[in-house]
Amino acid sequence: MSYFAVLFALNLEQARPLARGNWVHAGFRGWTRWASRSLDAGKPHHGWIAWTAAVVAPALITLLIHWLLFRVSVLLAFAWSVAILYVTLGFRQFSHYFTDIRDALDDGNEGTARELLAQWRNVDASELPRSEIVRHVIEYSVLAAHRHVFGVLGWFSVLAALGLGPAGAVFYRMSEFVTRYWIHKSKFPGEGASPALQGVATRAWGIIDFVPARVTALGFAVVGSFEDAIDAWRHYTQRFAANAPAASENRNDGVILAATSGAVNVRLGGEALKTVVPTDAASQGFPAGELEAEDRASTESTPGRVPEVAHLRSIVGLVWRSVVLWMALLALLTLARLLG
């Protein structure tokens, strides 16, 4: 059932993606905001309480509903899994920016590409040369693909195999979202979470994403240039840094970006983008990209070719081949379970 739930959700999301600012994501924002305002008293143990309420509680509610529906009908439980995956899994939650920037670069309209990148990441991209536009689009896109597709797919599949339904998808997406949201809101006076809560959320996210990040990197290596991807993974992961305080998250992102660099032979890493604090309320949505305007510290670049528009097509191919790979593995595991 897990395989078909993922397949249905991916196809549904491609055919009819969720609109930005939809009520589901608005509800998650409201819940996260309530948890921080009501339970965050500035101490680490208060931070864990707020994080548990914001992340674990929705996952447990998802699990309870799944069990109740399963007692009534397997089809209802299946439909519930598809619905949860539809709002947590998918490319269309971020890919419109990628497509629009790629089309603008294809048309030679670098000004439009810079504006779209600035809107997507809430950064100052006015001085970026063409190759740097491509580089940042590649880096943000592969991380978004991991957080919206491969990470969700991994947590969903493992917990579903244990009889926990779609709770894994909610747990993973909420743990990622609250980290971004609380750090983002801290930029607004009187609205942000305490440093203790931000630290708790970031540490928890680094642990939760540790294995999925490496599974994604391995998938990129398998469907790309394997030896180069593994070599870049081993030697250049530490060249990537993020503004998050937890070293575990830096390593997680660095593993994915280093493997991507080797898999498609593209130079990644370099100068940071300057964050612009958003004022448009529409920029405060749930999908990655609207909140996730993280500065990357200046780093050394990895070896490889200078980023160019052709690399964007290579990244699309790399991601879709990875999807096919993991869907094939999930299908084989499902078949083995049925036959066993």
Coordinates of C-alpha atoms in Angstrom, one line a residue:
M1 CA 0.0 0.0 0.0
S2 CA 2.9 2.4 0.7
Y3 CA 4.2 2.1 -2.8
F4 CA 0.9 2.9 -4.4
A5 CA 0.2 5.7 -1.9
V6 CA 3.5 7.4 -3.0
L7 CA 2.8 6.8 -6.7
F8 CA -0.8 8.3 -6.4
A9 CA 0.4 11.3 -4.4
L10 CA 3.2 12.1 -6.8
N11 CA 1.0 11.9 -9.8
L12 CA -1.8 13.9 -8.1
E13 CA 0.7 16.6 -7.0
Q14 CA 2.0 16.9 -10.6
A15 CA -1.5 17.2 -12.0
R16 CA -3.0 19.5 -9.4
P17 CA -0.4 21.1 -7.1
L18 CA -1.4 22.8 -3.9
A19 CA -1.7 26.6 -4.2
R20 CA 0.5 28.8 -2.2
G21 CA -1.0 30.0 1.0
N22 CA -3.4 27.1 1.2
W23 CA -5.4 26.4 4.3
V24 CA -3.4 23.2 5.2
H25 CA -0.1 25.0 5.3
A26 CA -1.7 27.9 7.0
G27 CA -2.9 25.6 9.7
F28 CA 0.6 24.2 10.3
R29 CA 1.9 27.7 10.6
G30 CA -0.7 28.6 13.1
W31 CA 0.0 25.4 15.1
T32 CA 3.8 26.1 15.1
R33 CA 3.2 29.7 16.1
W34 CA 0.9 28.6 19.0
A35 CA 3.4 26.1 20.3
S36 CA 6.2 28.7 20.5
R37 CA 4.1 31.4 22.0
S38 CA 2.4 29.1 24.6
L39 CA 5.2 26.8 25.6
D40 CA 8.5 28.5 24.9
A41 CA 9.8 30.0 28.2
G42 CA 13.4 30.4 27.1
K43 CA 14.9 27.3 28.7
P44 CA 16.1 24.2 26.9
H45 CA 13.6 21.9 28.5
H46 CA 10.8 24.3 27.6
G47 CA 12.2 24.2 24.1
W48 CA 11.9 20.5 23.9
I49 CA 8.3 20.7 25.2
A50 CA 7.4 23.3 22.5
W51 CA 9.2 21.2 19.8
T52 CA 7.4 18.0 20.8
A53 CA 4.0 19.8 20.7
A54 CA 4.8 21.3 17.3
V55 CA 6.3 18.2 15.6
V56 CA 5.4 15.0 17.5
A57 CA 1.8 15.9 18.2
P58 CA 0.7 16.3 14.6
A59 CA 2.5 13.0 13.7
L60 CA 0.6 11.2 16.5
I61 CA -2.7 12.7 15.4
T62 CA -1.9 11.5 11.9
L63 CA -1.2 8.0 13.2
L64 CA -4.3 7.9 15.3
I65 CA -6.5 8.8 12.4
H66 CA -4.8 6.2 10.2
W67 CA -5.4 3.5 12.8
L68 CA -9.1 4.5 13.1
L69 CA -9.6 4.5 9.4
F70 CA -7.8 1.2 9.0
R71 CA -10.2 -0.4 11.4
V72 CA -13.1 0.8 9.2
S73 CA -11.6 0.2 5.8
V74 CA -8.2 -0.4 4.2
L75 CA -9.2 1.9 1.4
L76 CA -10.0 4.7 3.7
A77 CA -6.5 4.3 5.3
F78 CA -5.0 4.3 1.9
A79 CA -6.8 7.5 0.9
W80 CA -5.6 9.1 4.2
S81 CA -2.0 8.2 3.3
V82 CA -2.4 9.6 -0.2
A83 CA -3.8 12.8 1.3
I84 CA -1.0 13.3 3.8
L85 CA 1.6 12.6 1.1
Y86 CA -0.1 15.1 -1.2
V87 CA 0.5 17.9 1.3
T88 CA 4.0 16.8 2.4
L89 CA 5.6 15.2 -0.7
G90 CA 6.2 16.7 -4.1
F91 CA 8.2 18.8 -6.5
R92 CA 5.6 21.4 -7.4
Q93 CA 6.0 23.0 -4.0
F94 CA 9.2 24.6 -5.2
S95 CA 9.8 23.7 -8.8
H96 CA 8.0 26.6 -10.4
Y97 CA 10.8 29.0 -9.4
F98 CA 13.4 26.6 -10.8
T99 CA 11.5 26.3 -14.1
D100 CA 11.0 30.0 -14.4
I101 CA 14.6 30.8 -13.7
R102 CA 15.8 28.2 -16.2
D103 CA 13.5 29.6 -18.9
A104 CA 14.7 33.1 -18.2
L105 CA 18.3 32.1 -18.6
D106 CA 17.5 30.2 -21.8
D107 CA 16.0 33.4 -23.2
G108 CA 19.0 35.4 -22.1
N109 CA 17.0 37.4 -19.6
E110 CA 19.4 37.4 -16.7
G111 CA 17.7 40.3 -15.0
T112 CA 14.5 38.3 -14.7
A113 CA 16.4 35.3 -13.4
R114 CA 18.0 37.5 -10.7
E115 CA 14.6 38.8 -9.7
L116 CA 13.1 35.4 -9.5
L117 CA 16.0 34.1 -7.4
A118 CA 15.7 37.0 -5.1
Q119 CA 11.9 36.3 -4.7
W120 CA 12.5 32.6 -4.1
R121 CA 15.2 32.9 -1.5
N122 CA 14.6 36.4 -0.1
V123 CA 18.1 37.4 -1.0
D124 CA 19.9 40.2 -2.8
A125 CA 20.8 38.7 -6.2
S126 CA 21.3 42.0 -8.1
E127 CA 25.0 41.6 -8.6
L128 CA 25.2 37.9 -9.5
P129 CA 26.8 36.9 -12.7
R130 CA 25.2 34.2 -14.8
S131 CA 27.2 31.3 -13.5
E132 CA 26.5 32.3 -9.9
I133 CA 22.8 32.4 -10.6
V134 CA 23.0 28.9 -12.0
R135 CA 25.1 27.7 -9.0
H136 CA 22.7 29.0 -6.4
V137 CA 19.7 27.6 -8.2
I138 CA 21.4 24.2 -8.3
E139 CA 22.2 24.3 -4.6
Y140 CA 18.8 25.4 -3.5
S141 CA 17.0 23.0 -5.8
V142 CA 18.7 19.8 -4.8
L143 CA 18.2 20.7 -1.1
A144 CA 14.6 21.4 -1.7
A145 CA 14.2 18.2 -3.7
H146 CA 15.7 16.3 -0.8
R147 CA 13.5 18.0 1.9
H148 CA 10.3 17.8 -0.2
V149 CA 10.8 14.4 -1.8
F150 CA 13.5 12.1 -0.8
G151 CA 13.5 12.8 2.9
V152 CA 9.7 12.6 3.1
L153 CA 9.8 9.4 1.1
G154 CA 12.4 7.8 3.4
W155 CA 10.6 8.6 6.7
F156 CA 7.2 7.6 5.3
S157 CA 8.4 4.3 3.9
V158 CA 10.2 3.2 7.1
L159 CA 7.4 4.1 9.5
A160 CA 4.7 2.8 7.1
A161 CA 6.5 -0.6 7.1
L162 CA 6.3 -0.6 10.9
G163 CA 2.5 0.0 10.7
L164 CA 2.6 3.6 11.6
G165 CA 1.0 4.8 8.3
P166 CA 1.9 8.3 7.0
A167 CA 3.1 9.6 10.4
G168 CA 6.7 9.6 9.2
A169 CA 5.9 12.1 6.4
V170 CA 4.3 14.5 8.8
F171 CA 7.1 14.1 11.4
Y172 CA 9.9 14.8 8.9
R173 CA 8.2 17.8 7.2
M174 CA 7.2 19.4 10.5
S175 CA 10.6 18.9 12.0
E176 CA 12.2 20.7 9.0
F177 CA 9.5 23.4 8.9
V178 CA 9.6 24.4 12.5
T179 CA 13.4 24.9 12.3
R180 CA 13.1 27.3 9.4
Y181 CA 10.0 29.0 10.7
W182 CA 11.3 29.8 14.2
I183 CA 14.6 31.0 12.9
H184 CA 12.9 33.1 10.3
K185 CA 10.4 34.7 12.7
S186 CA 13.3 35.6 15.1
K187 CA 14.2 38.3 12.5
F188 CA 10.9 40.1 13.4
P189 CA 11.0 41.9 16.8
G190 CA 8.7 40.3 19.4
E191 CA 7.7 37.4 17.1
G192 CA 10.7 35.0 17.1
A193 CA 11.3 31.9 19.2
S194 CA 13.9 32.0 22.0
P195 CA 17.5 31.0 21.2
A196 CA 16.9 27.9 23.3
L197 CA 14.0 26.7 21.2
Q198 CA 15.8 27.5 17.9
G199 CA 18.8 25.5 19.2
V200 CA 16.5 22.5 20.1
A201 CA 14.8 22.6 16.8
T202 CA 18.0 22.8 14.8
R203 CA 19.7 20.0 16.8
A204 CA 16.6 17.7 16.4
W205 CA 16.5 18.5 12.7
G206 CA 20.2 17.6 12.3
I207 CA 19.6 14.2 13.9
I208 CA 16.3 13.5 12.0
D209 CA 17.9 14.4 8.6
F210 CA 21.2 12.6 9.2
V211 CA 20.3 9.3 7.5
P212 CA 17.9 10.7 4.8
A213 CA 20.6 13.2 3.7
R214 CA 23.1 10.4 3.1
V215 CA 20.5 8.2 1.4
T216 CA 19.8 11.1 -1.0
A217 CA 23.5 11.6 -1.6
L218 CA 23.9 7.9 -2.3
G219 CA 21.0 7.9 -4.8
F220 CA 22.6 10.8 -6.6
A221 CA 25.9 8.9 -6.7
V222 CA 24.2 5.8 -8.1
V223 CA 22.4 7.6 -10.9
G224 CA 25.2 10.1 -11.6
S225 CA 29.0 9.7 -11.8
F226 CA 29.4 7.3 -8.9
E227 CA 33.1 7.6 -8.3
D228 CA 33.2 11.3 -8.6
A229 CA 30.2 11.8 -6.3
I230 CA 31.7 9.5 -3.6
D231 CA 35.0 11.3 -3.9
A232 CA 33.4 14.7 -3.5
W233 CA 31.3 13.4 -0.6
R234 CA 34.4 12.2 1.2
H235 CA 36.7 15.2 0.6
Y236 CA 34.5 18.4 0.1
T237 CA 31.5 18.0 2.4
Q238 CA 33.1 20.3 5.0
R239 CA 33.5 23.1 2.5
F240 CA 29.8 23.8 2.7
A241 CA 28.5 25.8 5.7
A242 CA 25.1 27.3 6.7
N243 CA 24.1 29.9 9.2
A244 CA 22.3 27.3 11.3
P245 CA 24.2 26.8 14.6
A246 CA 24.2 23.0 14.6
A247 CA 27.1 21.4 12.9
S248 CA 25.1 18.3 12.1
E249 CA 22.8 20.2 9.8
N250 CA 25.8 21.7 8.0
R251 CA 27.2 18.2 7.4
N252 CA 23.8 17.0 6.2
D253 CA 23.5 19.7 3.6
G254 CA 27.1 19.5 2.8
V255 CA 26.9 15.8 2.0
I256 CA 24.1 16.4 -0.5
L257 CA 25.7 19.3 -2.2
A258 CA 29.1 17.6 -2.4
A259 CA 27.6 14.5 -3.9
T260 CA 25.7 16.6 -6.4
S261 CA 28.8 18.4 -7.4
G262 CA 30.6 15.1 -8.2
A263 CA 27.6 13.4 -9.7
V264 CA 27.2 16.0 -12.5
N265 CA 30.7 17.5 -12.5
V266 CA 29.7 21.0 -11.5
R267 CA 31.5 23.5 -9.3
L268 CA 29.4 24.3 -6.2
G269 CA 30.1 26.4 -3.1
G270 CA 31.4 29.9 -2.9
E271 CA 30.3 33.4 -1.9
A272 CA 27.2 33.8 0.3
L273 CA 24.0 35.6 -0.7
K274 CA 22.9 38.5 1.5
T275 CA 19.5 37.7 3.1
V276 CA 16.7 40.2 2.7
V277 CA 14.1 40.1 5.4
P278 CA 10.7 39.6 3.6
T279 CA 7.9 42.0 4.2
D280 CA 5.3 40.3 1.9
A281 CA 3.1 38.0 4.0
A282 CA 2.8 35.7 1.0
S283 CA 6.5 34.9 1.6
Q284 CA 5.7 33.2 4.8
G285 CA 4.3 30.0 3.4
F286 CA 5.0 26.4 4.4
P287 CA 7.0 25.2 1.3
A288 CA 10.8 25.4 1.4
G289 CA 12.1 28.5 -0.2
E290 CA 9.6 31.0 1.1
L291 CA 11.1 31.0 4.5
E292 CA 14.4 29.3 4.0
A293 CA 16.5 32.3 3.1
E294 CA 19.6 31.1 4.8
D295 CA 23.0 32.8 4.2
R296 CA 25.8 30.5 3.2
A297 CA 29.1 31.5 4.5
S298 CA 31.9 32.0 2.0
T299 CA 33.4 28.7 1.2
E300 CA 35.9 27.2 -1.2
S301 CA 34.3 25.8 -4.4
T302 CA 34.4 22.2 -5.2
P303 CA 36.2 21.0 -8.3
G304 CA 34.2 20.7 -11.5
R305 CA 33.0 22.7 -14.5
V306 CA 31.8 26.3 -14.1
P307 CA 27.9 26.2 -13.6
E308 CA 26.0 26.8 -16.8
V309 CA 22.4 26.4 -17.9
A310 CA 23.0 22.9 -19.3
H311 CA 23.7 21.9 -15.7
L312 CA 20.2 22.7 -14.7
R313 CA 18.9 20.1 -17.2
S314 CA 21.5 17.7 -15.7
I315 CA 20.1 18.3 -12.2
V316 CA 16.5 17.7 -13.4
G317 CA 17.7 14.4 -14.9
L318 CA 19.6 13.5 -11.8
V319 CA 16.7 14.1 -9.5
W320 CA 14.2 12.2 -11.6
R321 CA 16.5 9.2 -12.1
S322 CA 16.8 9.2 -8.3
V323 CA 13.0 9.2 -7.9
V324 CA 12.8 6.2 -10.4
L325 CA 15.6 4.4 -8.5
W326 CA 13.9 4.7 -5.1
M327 CA 10.4 4.0 -6.5
A328 CA 11.9 0.8 -8.1
L329 CA 13.5 -0.2 -4.7
L330 CA 10.2 0.5 -2.9
A331 CA 8.3 -1.6 -5.5
L332 CA 10.8 -4.5 -5.0
L333 CA 10.4 -4.3 -1.2
T334 CA 6.6 -4.3 -1.6
L335 CA 6.7 -7.2 -3.9
A336 CA 9.0 -9.2 -1.6
R337 CA 6.7 -8.4 1.3
L338 CA 3.7 -9.7 -0.6
L339 CA 5.4 -12.8 -1.7
G340 CA 6.9 -13.5 1.7

